[in-house]
Amino acid sequence: MRSLLAISMAAGCAMLAGCRAGGQSSGDVLRQQNLELQKQVDQLQKDASELRAKLAELVGGKDASDASKSKEVAEATPRVASIEIDFLSGPTTDSGAPARSDRQRTVAVYIKPMDGRGRFLQATGTLQVEVSRLTTLPPLGEVSKPDSPAKLLSSKTLTPLELRDAYRSGFTGTYYVVDLNVPDADLAPPGQLLLRARFQDAITGANLEASRIVGLR
């Protein structure tokens, strides 16, 4: 009899909104589910707006026949004119730590596509990034050049969708981040890394390159 009474009380408690399971009420669970659904709806609406904008660009607006206006719009539309490798690029951890041949380190390369006025511009296309180590140091008082002999350590190619996912914006700036794994022993100081980036613009077909030399400390 006591067992039946206990089972009945437990079932009744589960039906009440105030009865909690694992510290969370059924009302809390529903609110969380509603928030997740709202986030999904918001994202779908943003995706739909973007697709409409792309479709309008493909078929042309109602004023597309106006040659003078079309020319002005074309001149006002920003396109990627150059790419830069930001000074923040380099090994992400202390390169002064003892080298270990069995450990991989990360070299982060920060890429900035720029428009014709030198302003950051989101880009669509394929990005290839390489990390090499210069095989010789320059004479004292001289600066290494991008065409100096170097040993390729790692490379990565990002597709247009992967490039879009690599976008970052924060207090240090706005850029695309590409992380490459490099053996720890290849990052031992003293020495210099040669970073290279090649971007093929999917909109204009332009091929752009950039390089930067980073000292190992």
GROMACS .gro file of C-alpha atoms in nm:
model
  217
    1MET     CA    1   0.000   0.000   0.000
    2ARG     CA    2   0.279   0.239   0.088
    3SER     CA    3   0.450   0.158  -0.246
    4LEU     CA    4   0.134   0.243  -0.439
    5LEU     CA    5   0.097   0.569  -0.246
    6ALA     CA    6   0.459   0.667  -0.320
    7ILE     CA    7   0.417   0.594  -0.691
    8SER     CA    8   0.096   0.801  -0.705
    9MET     CA    9   0.262   1.097  -0.532
   10ALA     CA   10   0.559   1.082  -0.771
   11ALA     CA   11   0.333   1.077  -1.075
   12GLY     CA   12   0.133   1.370  -0.943
   13CYS     CA   13   0.447   1.572  -0.880
   14ALA     CA   14   0.570   1.513  -1.235
   15MET     CA   15   0.247   1.660  -1.371
   16LEU     CA   16   0.282   1.984  -1.181
   17ALA     CA   17   0.463   2.276  -1.347
   18GLY     CA   18   0.641   2.358  -1.024
   19CYS     CA   19   0.785   2.009  -0.984
   20ARG     CA   20   1.152   2.016  -1.085
   21ALA     CA   21   1.364   1.746  -1.253
   22GLY     CA   22   1.737   1.786  -1.220
   23GLY     CA   23   1.691   2.136  -1.077
   24GLN     CA   24   1.503   2.264  -1.385
   25SER     CA   25   1.124   2.302  -1.406
   26SER     CA   26   0.920   2.209  -1.710
   27GLY     CA   27   0.853   2.580  -1.758
   28ASP     CA   28   1.229   2.647  -1.770
   29VAL     CA   29   1.270   2.373  -2.031
   30LEU     CA   30   0.995   2.521  -2.248
   31ARG     CA   31   1.141   2.870  -2.224
   32GLN     CA   32   1.484   2.737  -2.326
   33GLN     CA   33   1.332   2.551  -2.620
   34ASN     CA   34   1.145   2.866  -2.727
   35LEU     CA   35   1.467   3.068  -2.715
   36GLU     CA   36   1.647   2.810  -2.930
   37LEU     CA   37   1.360   2.805  -3.180
   38GLN     CA   38   1.356   3.186  -3.194
   39LYS     CA   39   1.732   3.189  -3.266
   40GLN     CA   40   1.678   2.943  -3.550
   41VAL     CA   41   1.393   3.152  -3.693
   42ASP     CA   42   1.605   3.469  -3.673
   43GLN     CA   43   1.892   3.299  -3.854
   44LEU     CA   44   1.661   3.163  -4.125
   45GLN     CA   45   1.521   3.514  -4.179
   46LYS     CA   46   1.874   3.654  -4.215
   47ASP     CA   47   1.965   3.379  -4.461
   48ALA     CA   48   1.649   3.451  -4.662
   49SER     CA   49   1.727   3.824  -4.675
   50GLU     CA   50   2.077   3.751  -4.797
   51LEU     CA   51   1.949   3.516  -5.067
   52ARG     CA   52   1.700   3.781  -5.185
   53ALA     CA   53   1.983   4.033  -5.208
   54LYS     CA   54   2.193   3.790  -5.411
   55LEU     CA   55   1.902   3.715  -5.642
   56ALA     CA   56   1.837   4.085  -5.696
   57GLU     CA   57   2.204   4.132  -5.785
   58LEU     CA   58   2.186   3.852  -6.042
   59VAL     CA   59   1.866   3.960  -6.219
   60GLY     CA   60   1.919   4.336  -6.185
   61GLY     CA   61   1.693   4.599  -6.028
   62LYS     CA   62   1.419   4.798  -6.194
   63ASP     CA   63   1.668   5.074  -6.281
   64ALA     CA   64   1.923   4.841  -6.438
   65SER     CA   65   1.851   4.993  -6.780
   66ASP     CA   66   1.970   5.333  -6.662
   67ALA     CA   67   2.327   5.319  -6.790
   68SER     CA   68   2.451   5.625  -6.602
   69LYS     CA   69   2.311   5.505  -6.272
   70SER     CA   70   2.447   5.153  -6.325
   71LYS     CA   71   2.793   5.298  -6.384
   72GLU     CA   72   2.775   5.503  -6.065
   73VAL     CA   73   2.658   5.200  -5.867
   74ALA     CA   74   2.942   4.992  -6.010
   75GLU     CA   75   3.198   5.256  -5.913
   76ALA     CA   76   3.051   5.286  -5.562
   77THR     CA   77   3.047   4.910  -5.497
   78PRO     CA   78   3.357   4.816  -5.296
   79ARG     CA   79   3.568   4.522  -5.412
   80VAL     CA   80   3.879   4.361  -5.269
   81ALA     CA   81   4.180   4.546  -5.410
   82SER     CA   82   4.455   4.402  -5.187
   83ILE     CA   83   4.515   4.172  -4.891
   84GLU     CA   84   4.738   4.221  -4.587
   85ILE     CA   85   4.884   3.993  -4.321
   86ASP     CA   86   4.834   4.162  -3.985
   87PHE     CA   87   5.121   4.216  -3.741
   88LEU     CA   88   4.941   3.997  -3.483
   89SER     CA   89   5.025   3.690  -3.693
   90GLY     CA   90   5.267   3.433  -3.554
   91PRO     CA   91   5.297   3.145  -3.303
   92THR     CA   92   5.012   3.159  -3.052
   93THR     CA   93   5.212   3.036  -2.753
   94ASP     CA   94   5.546   3.131  -2.595
   95SER     CA   95   5.812   3.034  -2.846
   96GLY     CA   96   6.071   3.057  -2.570
   97ALA     CA   97   5.950   2.727  -2.423
   98PRO     CA   98   6.183   2.426  -2.469
   99ALA     CA   99   6.131   2.266  -2.810
  100ARG     CA  100   5.981   1.917  -2.830
  101SER     CA  101   5.992   1.723  -3.155
  102ASP     CA  102   5.669   1.537  -3.074
  103ARG     CA  103   5.456   1.847  -3.010
  104GLN     CA  104   5.258   2.056  -3.257
  105ARG     CA  105   5.229   2.431  -3.220
  106THR     CA  106   4.980   2.668  -3.378
  107VAL     CA  107   5.075   2.957  -3.602
  108ALA     CA  108   4.784   3.199  -3.644
  109VAL     CA  109   4.777   3.407  -3.963
  110TYR     CA  110   4.548   3.712  -3.962
  111ILE     CA  111   4.434   3.816  -4.310
  112LYS     CA  112   4.280   4.154  -4.395
  113PRO     CA  113   4.116   4.201  -4.738
  114MET     CA  114   4.114   4.573  -4.821
  115ASP     CA  115   3.912   4.777  -5.069
  116GLY     CA  116   4.053   5.044  -5.297
  117ARG     CA  117   4.037   5.300  -5.015
  118GLY     CA  118   4.234   5.089  -4.770
  119ARG     CA  119   3.936   4.975  -4.562
  120PHE     CA  120   3.859   4.623  -4.443
  121LEU     CA  121   3.614   4.441  -4.669
  122GLN     CA  122   3.455   4.100  -4.628
  123ALA     CA  123   3.572   3.874  -4.907
  124THR     CA  124   3.440   3.576  -5.102
  125GLY     CA  125   3.685   3.340  -5.261
  126THR     CA  126   3.961   3.088  -5.199
  127LEU     CA  127   4.245   3.164  -4.960
  128GLN     CA  128   4.574   2.974  -4.943
  129VAL     CA  129   4.812   3.037  -4.653
  130GLU     CA  130   5.168   2.908  -4.607
  131VAL     CA  131   5.410   2.914  -4.316
  132SER     CA  132   5.780   2.874  -4.396
  133ARG     CA  133   6.101   2.920  -4.201
  134LEU     CA  134   6.384   3.122  -4.350
  135THR     CA  135   6.689   2.899  -4.380
  136THR     CA  136   6.938   3.182  -4.326
  137LEU     CA  137   6.936   3.499  -4.118
  138PRO     CA  138   7.023   3.830  -4.287
  139PRO     CA  139   7.354   4.003  -4.213
  140LEU     CA  140   7.351   4.237  -3.917
  141GLY     CA  141   7.173   4.562  -4.002
  142GLU     CA  142   6.987   4.415  -4.301
  143VAL     CA  143   6.626   4.301  -4.334
  144SER     CA  144   6.511   3.967  -4.472
  145LYS     CA  145   6.317   3.973  -4.797
  146PRO     CA  146   6.013   3.760  -4.897
  147ASP     CA  147   6.219   3.592  -5.172
  148SER     CA  148   6.482   3.470  -4.924
  149PRO     CA  149   6.542   3.090  -4.917
  150ALA     CA  150   6.286   2.923  -4.694
  151LYS     CA  151   6.164   2.579  -4.587
  152LEU     CA  152   5.787   2.519  -4.611
  153LEU     CA  153   5.648   2.408  -4.273
  154SER     CA  154   5.270   2.404  -4.326
  155SER     CA  155   4.999   2.519  -4.564
  156LYS     CA  156   4.620   2.537  -4.569
  157THR     CA  157   4.360   2.626  -4.830
  158LEU     CA  158   4.019   2.763  -4.731
  159THR     CA  159   3.717   2.727  -4.959
  160PRO     CA  160   3.476   3.023  -4.988
  161LEU     CA  161   3.251   2.883  -4.714
  162GLU     CA  162   3.547   2.802  -4.488
  163LEU     CA  163   3.678   3.154  -4.541
  164ARG     CA  164   3.344   3.300  -4.437
  165ASP     CA  165   3.355   3.094  -4.116
  166ALA     CA  166   3.708   3.222  -4.045
  167TYR     CA  167   3.582   3.581  -4.003
  168ARG     CA  168   3.656   3.734  -3.663
  169SER     CA  169   3.590   4.077  -3.514
  170GLY     CA  170   3.684   4.201  -3.167
  171PHE     CA  171   3.882   4.457  -2.969
  172THR     CA  172   4.201   4.367  -3.161
  173GLY     CA  173   4.040   4.434  -3.496
  174THR     CA  174   3.856   4.262  -3.781
  175TYR     CA  175   4.019   3.994  -3.993
  176TYR     CA  176   4.010   3.635  -4.112
  177VAL     CA  177   4.209   3.391  -3.896
  178VAL     CA  178   4.382   3.082  -4.037
  179ASP     CA  179   4.544   2.843  -3.787
  180LEU     CA  180   4.822   2.615  -3.909
  181ASN     CA  181   4.988   2.333  -3.714
  182VAL     CA  182   5.369   2.338  -3.714
  183PRO     CA  183   5.613   2.104  -3.534
  184ASP     CA  184   5.744   2.270  -3.219
  185ALA     CA  185   6.106   2.209  -3.315
  186ASP     CA  186   6.063   2.420  -3.631
  187LEU     CA  187   5.966   2.724  -3.422
  188ALA     CA  188   6.271   2.729  -3.198
  189PRO     CA  189   6.448   3.069  -3.185
  190PRO     CA  190   6.648   3.238  -3.314
  191GLY     CA  191   6.496   3.247  -3.658
  192GLN     CA  192   6.228   3.399  -3.880
  193LEU     CA  193   5.902   3.278  -4.027
  194LEU     CA  194   5.782   3.373  -4.373
  195LEU     CA  195   5.403   3.397  -4.394
  196ARG     CA  196   5.238   3.401  -4.736
  197ALA     CA  197   4.875   3.441  -4.841
  198ARG     CA  198   4.719   3.404  -5.184
  199PHE     CA  199   4.357   3.503  -5.242
  200GLN     CA  200   4.148   3.431  -5.551
  201ASP     CA  201   3.840   3.654  -5.557
  202ALA     CA  202   3.529   3.459  -5.659
  203ILE     CA  203   3.352   3.783  -5.758
  204THR     CA  204   3.611   3.958  -5.973
  205GLY     CA  205   3.851   3.671  -6.047
  206ALA     CA  206   4.144   3.878  -5.917
  207ASN     CA  207   4.447   3.699  -5.771
  208LEU     CA  208   4.606   3.883  -5.478
  209GLU     CA  209   4.911   3.802  -5.265
  210ALA     CA  210   5.067   3.922  -4.941
  211SER     CA  211   5.364   3.821  -4.725
  212ARG     CA  212   5.509   3.905  -4.384
  213ILE     CA  213   5.825   3.802  -4.200
  214VAL     CA  214   5.786   3.725  -3.828
  215GLY     CA  215   6.077   3.691  -3.587
  216LEU     CA  216   6.094   3.395  -3.348
  217ARG     CA  217   6.175   3.485  -2.988
   0.00000   0.00000   0.00000
